Tab-separated table of N, CA and C in Angstrom:
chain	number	residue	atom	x	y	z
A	1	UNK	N	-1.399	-16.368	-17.093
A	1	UNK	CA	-0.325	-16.147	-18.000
A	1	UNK	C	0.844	-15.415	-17.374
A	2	UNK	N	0.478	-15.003	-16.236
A	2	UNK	CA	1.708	-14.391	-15.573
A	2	UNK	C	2.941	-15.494	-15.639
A	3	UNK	N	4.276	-15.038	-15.655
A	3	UNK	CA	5.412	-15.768	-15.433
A	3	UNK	C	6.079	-15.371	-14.261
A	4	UNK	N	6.281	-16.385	-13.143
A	4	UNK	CA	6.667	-15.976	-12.471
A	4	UNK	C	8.177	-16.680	-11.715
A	5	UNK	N	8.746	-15.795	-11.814
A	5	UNK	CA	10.103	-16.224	-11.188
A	5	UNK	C	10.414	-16.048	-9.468
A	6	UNK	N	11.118	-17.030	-8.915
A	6	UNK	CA	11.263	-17.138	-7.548
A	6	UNK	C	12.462	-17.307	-7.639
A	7	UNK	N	13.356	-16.515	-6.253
A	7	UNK	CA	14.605	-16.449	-6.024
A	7	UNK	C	14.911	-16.553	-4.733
A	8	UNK	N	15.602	-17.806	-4.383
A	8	UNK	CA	15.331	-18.094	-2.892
A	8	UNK	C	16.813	-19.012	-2.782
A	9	UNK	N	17.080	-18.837	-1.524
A	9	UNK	CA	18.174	-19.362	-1.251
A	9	UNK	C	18.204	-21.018	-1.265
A	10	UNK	N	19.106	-21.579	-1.421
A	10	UNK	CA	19.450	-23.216	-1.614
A	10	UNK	C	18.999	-24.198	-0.239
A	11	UNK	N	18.465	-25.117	-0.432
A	11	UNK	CA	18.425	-25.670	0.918
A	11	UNK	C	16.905	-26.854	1.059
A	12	UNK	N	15.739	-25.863	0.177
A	12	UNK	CA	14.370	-26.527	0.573
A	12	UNK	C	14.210	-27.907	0.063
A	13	UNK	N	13.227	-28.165	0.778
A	13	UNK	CA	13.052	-29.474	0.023
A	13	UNK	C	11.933	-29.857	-0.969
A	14	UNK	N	11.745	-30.948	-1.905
A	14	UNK	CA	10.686	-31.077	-2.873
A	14	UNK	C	9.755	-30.409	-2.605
A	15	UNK	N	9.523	-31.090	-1.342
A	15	UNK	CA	7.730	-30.508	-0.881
A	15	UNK	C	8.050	-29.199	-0.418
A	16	UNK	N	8.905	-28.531	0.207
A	16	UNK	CA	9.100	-27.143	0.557
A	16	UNK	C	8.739	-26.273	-0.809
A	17	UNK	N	9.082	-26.408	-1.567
A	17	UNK	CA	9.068	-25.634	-3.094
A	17	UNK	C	7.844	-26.196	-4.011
A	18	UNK	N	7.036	-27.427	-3.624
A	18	UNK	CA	6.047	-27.432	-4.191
A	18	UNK	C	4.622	-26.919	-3.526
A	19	UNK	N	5.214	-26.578	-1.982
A	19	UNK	CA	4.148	-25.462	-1.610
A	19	UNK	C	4.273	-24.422	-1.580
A	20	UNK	N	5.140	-24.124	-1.946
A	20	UNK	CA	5.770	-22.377	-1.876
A	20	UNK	C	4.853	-22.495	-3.229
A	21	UNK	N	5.345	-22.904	-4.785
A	21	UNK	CA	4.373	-22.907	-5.689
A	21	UNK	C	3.003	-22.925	-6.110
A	22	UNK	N	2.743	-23.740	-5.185
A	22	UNK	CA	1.326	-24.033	-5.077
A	22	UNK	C	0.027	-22.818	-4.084
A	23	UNK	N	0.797	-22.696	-3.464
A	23	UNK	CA	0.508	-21.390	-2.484
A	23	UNK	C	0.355	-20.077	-3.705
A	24	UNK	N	2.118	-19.832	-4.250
A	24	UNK	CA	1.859	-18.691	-4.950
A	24	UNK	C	0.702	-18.990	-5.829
A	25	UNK	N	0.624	-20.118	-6.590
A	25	UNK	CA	-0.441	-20.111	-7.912
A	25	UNK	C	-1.601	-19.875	-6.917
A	26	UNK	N	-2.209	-20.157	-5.719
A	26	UNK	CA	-3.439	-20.018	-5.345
A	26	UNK	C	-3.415	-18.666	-5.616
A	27	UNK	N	-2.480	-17.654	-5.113
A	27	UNK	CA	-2.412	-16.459	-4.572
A	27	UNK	C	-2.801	-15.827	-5.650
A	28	UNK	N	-2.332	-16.525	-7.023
A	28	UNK	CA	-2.210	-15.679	-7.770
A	28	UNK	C	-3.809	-15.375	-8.915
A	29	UNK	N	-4.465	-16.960	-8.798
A	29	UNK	CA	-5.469	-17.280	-9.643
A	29	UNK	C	-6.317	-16.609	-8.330
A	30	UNK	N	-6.410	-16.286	-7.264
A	30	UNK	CA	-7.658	-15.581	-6.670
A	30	UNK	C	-7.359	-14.052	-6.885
A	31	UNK	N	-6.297	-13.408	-6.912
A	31	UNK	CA	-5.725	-12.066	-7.036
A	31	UNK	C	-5.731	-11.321	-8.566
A	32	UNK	N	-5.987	-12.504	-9.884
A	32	UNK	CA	-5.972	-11.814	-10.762
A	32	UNK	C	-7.136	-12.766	-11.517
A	33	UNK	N	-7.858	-13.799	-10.966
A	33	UNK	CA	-8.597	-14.735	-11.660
A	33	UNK	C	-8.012	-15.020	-12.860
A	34	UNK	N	-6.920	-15.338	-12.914
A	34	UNK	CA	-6.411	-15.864	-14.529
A	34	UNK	C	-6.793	-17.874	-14.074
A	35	UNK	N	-7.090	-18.634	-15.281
A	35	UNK	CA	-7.579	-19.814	-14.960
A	35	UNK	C	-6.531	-20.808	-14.498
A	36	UNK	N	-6.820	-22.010	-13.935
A	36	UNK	CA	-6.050	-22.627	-12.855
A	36	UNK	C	-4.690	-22.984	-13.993
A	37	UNK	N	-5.059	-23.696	-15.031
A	37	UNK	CA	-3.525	-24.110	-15.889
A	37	UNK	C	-2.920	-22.871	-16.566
A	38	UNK	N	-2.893	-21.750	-16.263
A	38	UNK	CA	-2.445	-20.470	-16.617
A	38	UNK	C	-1.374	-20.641	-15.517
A	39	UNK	N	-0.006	-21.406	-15.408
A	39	UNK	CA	1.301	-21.350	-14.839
A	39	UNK	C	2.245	-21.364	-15.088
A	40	UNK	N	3.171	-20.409	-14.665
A	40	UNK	CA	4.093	-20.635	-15.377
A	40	UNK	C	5.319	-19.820	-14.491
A	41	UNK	N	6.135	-21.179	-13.524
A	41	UNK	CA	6.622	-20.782	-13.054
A	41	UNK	C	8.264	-21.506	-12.666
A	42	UNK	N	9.040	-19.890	-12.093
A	42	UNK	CA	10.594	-21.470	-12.480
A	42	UNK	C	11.488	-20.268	-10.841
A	43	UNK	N	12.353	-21.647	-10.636
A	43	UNK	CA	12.676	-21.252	-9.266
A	43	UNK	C	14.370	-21.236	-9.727
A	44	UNK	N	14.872	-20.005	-9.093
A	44	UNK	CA	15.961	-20.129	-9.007
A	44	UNK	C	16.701	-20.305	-7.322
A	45	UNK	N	17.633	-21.157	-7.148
A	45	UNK	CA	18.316	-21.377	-6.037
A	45	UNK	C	19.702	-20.847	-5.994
A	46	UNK	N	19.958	-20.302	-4.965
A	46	UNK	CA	21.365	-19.256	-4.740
A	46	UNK	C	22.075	-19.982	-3.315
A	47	UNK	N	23.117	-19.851	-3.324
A	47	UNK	CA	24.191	-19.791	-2.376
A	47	UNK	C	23.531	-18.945	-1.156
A	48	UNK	N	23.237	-18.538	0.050
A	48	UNK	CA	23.210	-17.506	0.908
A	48	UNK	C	23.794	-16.367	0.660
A	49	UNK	N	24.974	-16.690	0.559
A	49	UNK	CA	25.934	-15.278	0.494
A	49	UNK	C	25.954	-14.433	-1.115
A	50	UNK	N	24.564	-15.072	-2.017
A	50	UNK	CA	24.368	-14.470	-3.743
A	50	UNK	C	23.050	-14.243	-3.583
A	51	UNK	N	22.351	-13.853	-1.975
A	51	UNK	CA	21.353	-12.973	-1.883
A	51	UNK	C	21.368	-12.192	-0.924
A	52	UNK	N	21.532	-10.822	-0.885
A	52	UNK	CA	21.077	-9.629	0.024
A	52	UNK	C	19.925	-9.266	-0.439
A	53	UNK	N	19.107	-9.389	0.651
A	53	UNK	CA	17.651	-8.682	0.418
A	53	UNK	C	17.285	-7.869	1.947
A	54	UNK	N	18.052	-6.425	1.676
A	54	UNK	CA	17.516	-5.176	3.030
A	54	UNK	C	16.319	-5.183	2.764
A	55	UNK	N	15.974	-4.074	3.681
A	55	UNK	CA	14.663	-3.646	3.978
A	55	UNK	C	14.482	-2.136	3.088
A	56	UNK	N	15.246	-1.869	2.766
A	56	UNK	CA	14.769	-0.391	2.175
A	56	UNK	C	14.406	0.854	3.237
A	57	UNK	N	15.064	0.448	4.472
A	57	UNK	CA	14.736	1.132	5.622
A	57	UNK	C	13.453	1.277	6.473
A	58	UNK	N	12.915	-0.084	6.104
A	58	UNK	CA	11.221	-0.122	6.728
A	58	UNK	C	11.281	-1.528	8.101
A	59	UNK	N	12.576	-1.551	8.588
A	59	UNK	CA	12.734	-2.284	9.603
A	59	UNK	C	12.435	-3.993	9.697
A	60	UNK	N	12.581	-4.343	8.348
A	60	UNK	CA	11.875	-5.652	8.371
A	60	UNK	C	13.492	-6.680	8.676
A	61	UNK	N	13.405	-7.923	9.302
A	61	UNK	CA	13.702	-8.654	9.778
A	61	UNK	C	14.145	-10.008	8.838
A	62	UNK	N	15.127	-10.357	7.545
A	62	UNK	CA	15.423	-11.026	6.575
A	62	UNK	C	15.805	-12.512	7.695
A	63	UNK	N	15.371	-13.524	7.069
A	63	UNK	CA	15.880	-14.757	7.291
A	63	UNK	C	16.422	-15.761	5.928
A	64	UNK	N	16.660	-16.512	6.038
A	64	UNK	CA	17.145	-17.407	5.209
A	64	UNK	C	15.636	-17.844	4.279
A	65	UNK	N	14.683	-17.778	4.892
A	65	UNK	CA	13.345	-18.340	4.125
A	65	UNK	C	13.389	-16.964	3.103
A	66	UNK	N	14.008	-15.846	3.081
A	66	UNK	CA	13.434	-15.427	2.240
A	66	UNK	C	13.109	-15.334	0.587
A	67	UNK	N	12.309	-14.637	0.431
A	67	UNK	CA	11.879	-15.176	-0.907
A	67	UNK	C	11.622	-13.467	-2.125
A	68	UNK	N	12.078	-13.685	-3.162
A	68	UNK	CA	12.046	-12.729	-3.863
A	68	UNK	C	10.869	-12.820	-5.418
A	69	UNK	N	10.064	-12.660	-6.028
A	69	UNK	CA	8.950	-12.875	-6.564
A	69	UNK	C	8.975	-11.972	-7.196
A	70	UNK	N	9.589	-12.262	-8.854
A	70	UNK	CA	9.492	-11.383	-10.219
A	70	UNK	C	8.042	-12.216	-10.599
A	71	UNK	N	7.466	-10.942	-11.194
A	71	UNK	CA	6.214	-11.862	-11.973
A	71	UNK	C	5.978	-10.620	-13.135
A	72	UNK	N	6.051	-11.511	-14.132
A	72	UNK	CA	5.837	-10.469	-15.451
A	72	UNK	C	4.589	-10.735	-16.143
A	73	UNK	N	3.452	-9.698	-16.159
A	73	UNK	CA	2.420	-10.291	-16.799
A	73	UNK	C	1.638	-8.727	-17.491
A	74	UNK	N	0.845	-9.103	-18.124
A	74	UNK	CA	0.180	-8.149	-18.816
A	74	UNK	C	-0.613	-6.816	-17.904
A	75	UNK	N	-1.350	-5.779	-17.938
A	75	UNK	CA	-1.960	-4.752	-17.141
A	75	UNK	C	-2.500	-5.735	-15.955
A	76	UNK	N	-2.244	-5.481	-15.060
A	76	UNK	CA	-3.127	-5.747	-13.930
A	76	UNK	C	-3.447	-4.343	-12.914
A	77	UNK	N	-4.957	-4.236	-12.617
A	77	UNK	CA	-5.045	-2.865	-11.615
A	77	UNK	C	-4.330	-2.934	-10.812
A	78	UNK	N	-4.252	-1.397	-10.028
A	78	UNK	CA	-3.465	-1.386	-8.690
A	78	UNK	C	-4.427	-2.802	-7.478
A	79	UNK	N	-5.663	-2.518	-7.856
A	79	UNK	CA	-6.526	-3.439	-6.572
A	79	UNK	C	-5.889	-4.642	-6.688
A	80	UNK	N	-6.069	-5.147	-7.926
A	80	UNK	CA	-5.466	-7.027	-8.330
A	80	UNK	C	-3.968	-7.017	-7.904
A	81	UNK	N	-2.983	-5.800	-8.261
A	81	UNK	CA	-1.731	-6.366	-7.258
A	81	UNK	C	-1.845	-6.070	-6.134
A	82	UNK	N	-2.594	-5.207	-4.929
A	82	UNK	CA	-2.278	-5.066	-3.791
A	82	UNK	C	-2.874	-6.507	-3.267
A	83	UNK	N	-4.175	-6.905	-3.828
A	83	UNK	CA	-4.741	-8.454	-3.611
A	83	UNK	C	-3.797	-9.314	-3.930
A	84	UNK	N	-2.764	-9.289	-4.836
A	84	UNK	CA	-1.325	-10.528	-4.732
A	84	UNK	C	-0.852	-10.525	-3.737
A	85	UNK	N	-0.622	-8.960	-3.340
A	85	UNK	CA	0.739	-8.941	-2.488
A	85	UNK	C	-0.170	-9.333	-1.153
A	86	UNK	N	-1.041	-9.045	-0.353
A	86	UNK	CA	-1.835	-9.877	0.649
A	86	UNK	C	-1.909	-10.859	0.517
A	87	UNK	N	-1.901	-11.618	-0.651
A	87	UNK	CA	-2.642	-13.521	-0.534
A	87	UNK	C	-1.475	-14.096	-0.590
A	88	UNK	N	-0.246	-13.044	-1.072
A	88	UNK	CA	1.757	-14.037	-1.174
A	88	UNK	C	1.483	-13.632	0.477
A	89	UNK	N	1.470	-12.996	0.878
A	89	UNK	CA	1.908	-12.596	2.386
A	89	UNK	C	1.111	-13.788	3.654
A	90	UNK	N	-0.263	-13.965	2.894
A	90	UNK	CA	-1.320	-14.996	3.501
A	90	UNK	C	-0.772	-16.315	3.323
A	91	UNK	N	-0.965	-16.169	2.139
A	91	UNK	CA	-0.729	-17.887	1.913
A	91	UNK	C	0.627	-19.043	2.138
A	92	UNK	N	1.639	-17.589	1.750
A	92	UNK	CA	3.037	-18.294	2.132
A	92	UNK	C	2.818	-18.509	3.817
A	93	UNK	N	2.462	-17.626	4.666
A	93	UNK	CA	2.784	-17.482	5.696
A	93	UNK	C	1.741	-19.168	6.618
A	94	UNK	N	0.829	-19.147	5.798
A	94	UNK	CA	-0.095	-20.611	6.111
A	94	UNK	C	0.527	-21.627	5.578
A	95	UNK	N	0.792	-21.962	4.406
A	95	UNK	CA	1.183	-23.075	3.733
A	95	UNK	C	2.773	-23.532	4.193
A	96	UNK	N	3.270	-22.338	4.031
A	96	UNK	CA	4.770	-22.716	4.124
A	96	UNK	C	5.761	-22.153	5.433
A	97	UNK	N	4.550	-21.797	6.526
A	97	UNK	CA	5.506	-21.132	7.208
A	97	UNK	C	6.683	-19.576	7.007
A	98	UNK	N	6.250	-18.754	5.842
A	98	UNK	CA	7.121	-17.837	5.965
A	98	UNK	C	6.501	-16.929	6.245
A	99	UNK	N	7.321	-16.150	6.984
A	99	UNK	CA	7.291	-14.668	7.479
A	99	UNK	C	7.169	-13.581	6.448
A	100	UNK	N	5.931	-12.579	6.216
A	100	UNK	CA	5.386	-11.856	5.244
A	100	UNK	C	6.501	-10.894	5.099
A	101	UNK	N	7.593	-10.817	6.313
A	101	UNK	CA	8.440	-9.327	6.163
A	101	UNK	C	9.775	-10.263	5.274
A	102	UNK	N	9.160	-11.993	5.180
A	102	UNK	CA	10.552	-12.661	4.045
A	102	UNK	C	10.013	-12.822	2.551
A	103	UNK	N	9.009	-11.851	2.466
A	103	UNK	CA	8.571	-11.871	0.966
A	103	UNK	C	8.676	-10.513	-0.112
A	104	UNK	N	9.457	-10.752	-0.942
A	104	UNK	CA	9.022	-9.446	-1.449
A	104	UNK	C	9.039	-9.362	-3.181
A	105	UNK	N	7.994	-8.481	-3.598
A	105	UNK	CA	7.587	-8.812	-4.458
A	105	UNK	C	7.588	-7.856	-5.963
A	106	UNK	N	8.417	-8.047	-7.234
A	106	UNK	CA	8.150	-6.832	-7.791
A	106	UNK	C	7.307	-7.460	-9.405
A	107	UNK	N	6.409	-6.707	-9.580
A	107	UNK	CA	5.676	-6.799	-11.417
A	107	UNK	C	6.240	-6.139	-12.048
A	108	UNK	N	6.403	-6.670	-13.058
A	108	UNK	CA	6.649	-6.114	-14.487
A	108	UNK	C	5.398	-5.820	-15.317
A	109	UNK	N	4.532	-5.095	-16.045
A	109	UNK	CA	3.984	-4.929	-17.243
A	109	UNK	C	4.552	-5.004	-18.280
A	110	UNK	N	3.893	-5.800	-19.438
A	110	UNK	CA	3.767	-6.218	-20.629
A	110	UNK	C	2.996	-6.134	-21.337
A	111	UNK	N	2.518	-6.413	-22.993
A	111	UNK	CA	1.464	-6.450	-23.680
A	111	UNK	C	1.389	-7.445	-24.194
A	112	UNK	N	0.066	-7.459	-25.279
A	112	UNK	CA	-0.148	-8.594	-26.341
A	112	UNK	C	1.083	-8.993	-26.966
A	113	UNK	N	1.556	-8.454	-27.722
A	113	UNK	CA	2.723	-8.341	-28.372
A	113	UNK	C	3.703	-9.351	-27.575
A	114	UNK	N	4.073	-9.357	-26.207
A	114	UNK	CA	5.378	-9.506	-26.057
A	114	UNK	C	5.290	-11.115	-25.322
A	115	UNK	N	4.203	-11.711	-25.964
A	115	UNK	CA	3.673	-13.030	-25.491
A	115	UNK	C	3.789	-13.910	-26.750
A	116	UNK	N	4.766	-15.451	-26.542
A	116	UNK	CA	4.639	-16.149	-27.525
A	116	UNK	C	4.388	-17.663	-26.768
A	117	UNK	N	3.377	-18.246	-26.537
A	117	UNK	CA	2.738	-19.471	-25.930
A	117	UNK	C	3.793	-21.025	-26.672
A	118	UNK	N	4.278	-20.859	-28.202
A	118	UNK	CA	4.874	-21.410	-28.824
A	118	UNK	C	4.655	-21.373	-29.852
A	119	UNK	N	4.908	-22.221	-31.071
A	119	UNK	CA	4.928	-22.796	-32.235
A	119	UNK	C	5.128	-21.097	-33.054
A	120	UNK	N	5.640	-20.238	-32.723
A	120	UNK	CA	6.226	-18.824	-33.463
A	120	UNK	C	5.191	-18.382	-33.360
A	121	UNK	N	4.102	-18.625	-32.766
A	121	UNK	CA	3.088	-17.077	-32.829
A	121	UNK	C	2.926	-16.657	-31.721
A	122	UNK	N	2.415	-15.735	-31.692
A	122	UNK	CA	1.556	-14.998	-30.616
A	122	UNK	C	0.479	-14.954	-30.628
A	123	UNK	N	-0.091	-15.601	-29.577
A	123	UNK	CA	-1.459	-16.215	-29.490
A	123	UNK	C	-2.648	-14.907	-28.993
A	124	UNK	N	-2.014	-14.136	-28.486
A	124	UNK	CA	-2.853	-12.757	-28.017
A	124	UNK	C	-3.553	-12.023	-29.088
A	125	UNK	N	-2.441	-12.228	-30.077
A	125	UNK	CA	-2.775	-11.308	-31.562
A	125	UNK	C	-3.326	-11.730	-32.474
A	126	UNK	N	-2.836	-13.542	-32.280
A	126	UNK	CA	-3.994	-14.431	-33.684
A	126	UNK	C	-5.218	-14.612	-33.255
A	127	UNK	N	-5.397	-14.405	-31.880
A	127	UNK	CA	-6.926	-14.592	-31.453
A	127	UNK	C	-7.075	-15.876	-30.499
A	128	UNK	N	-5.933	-16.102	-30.767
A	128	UNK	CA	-5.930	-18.212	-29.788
A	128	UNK	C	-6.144	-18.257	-28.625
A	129	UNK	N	-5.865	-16.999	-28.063
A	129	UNK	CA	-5.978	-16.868	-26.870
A	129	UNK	C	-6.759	-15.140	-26.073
């Protein structure tokens, strides 16, 4: 149920972005075991020059592959995100060729409440889910 947003510069191709996806969803269904059709994900594409992404002073090395990874989802432990942030760092770096210092990654927490699957309810709270 996580939602996850990607922000990456303009350029890739079909298959470039359907393994970047496919990668993250692995990353993500072994890191938080949520089930395989639990996806939900949307890519935004930018100009080069409508992304700066420094280092925060930790010496890392930005290329054009890089990649920025909002994901908003309900409590997850500290263990289950440090296990994201290893399997985005793994898996991108196998599947798609990117460099772990071109990934970076921030969560949001949420609750029951702030989840609506469709048709006006919230499926957390009626029990549907």
């Amino acid at each position: 149920m996580p939602l996850v947003r990607f922000d990456l510069v303009e350029g890739r191709s079909e298959e470039e972005l359907r393994s970047l996806l496919d990668a993250s969803h692995e990353a993500m269904v072994d890191a938080f075991q949520v089930p395989d059709r639990d996806r939900y994900q949307i890519v935004h594409q930018h100009p080069v020059q409508e992304m700066i992404i420094q280092d925060t002073g930790l010496g890392f090395e930005r290329s054009r592959d890089v990649v920025v990874i909002s994901l908003t989802s309900r409590h997850r432990t500290e263990e289950q995100k440090e296990h994201l942030y290893q399997n985005l760092a793994a898996y991108l770096q196998e599947w798609c060729n990117i460099s772990p210092e071109d990934i970076m990654v921030s969560i949001t927490n949420n609750g029951d409440t702030d989840w609506s699957f469709g048709n006006g309810e919230a499926q957390f709270l009626t029990g549907k889910l």
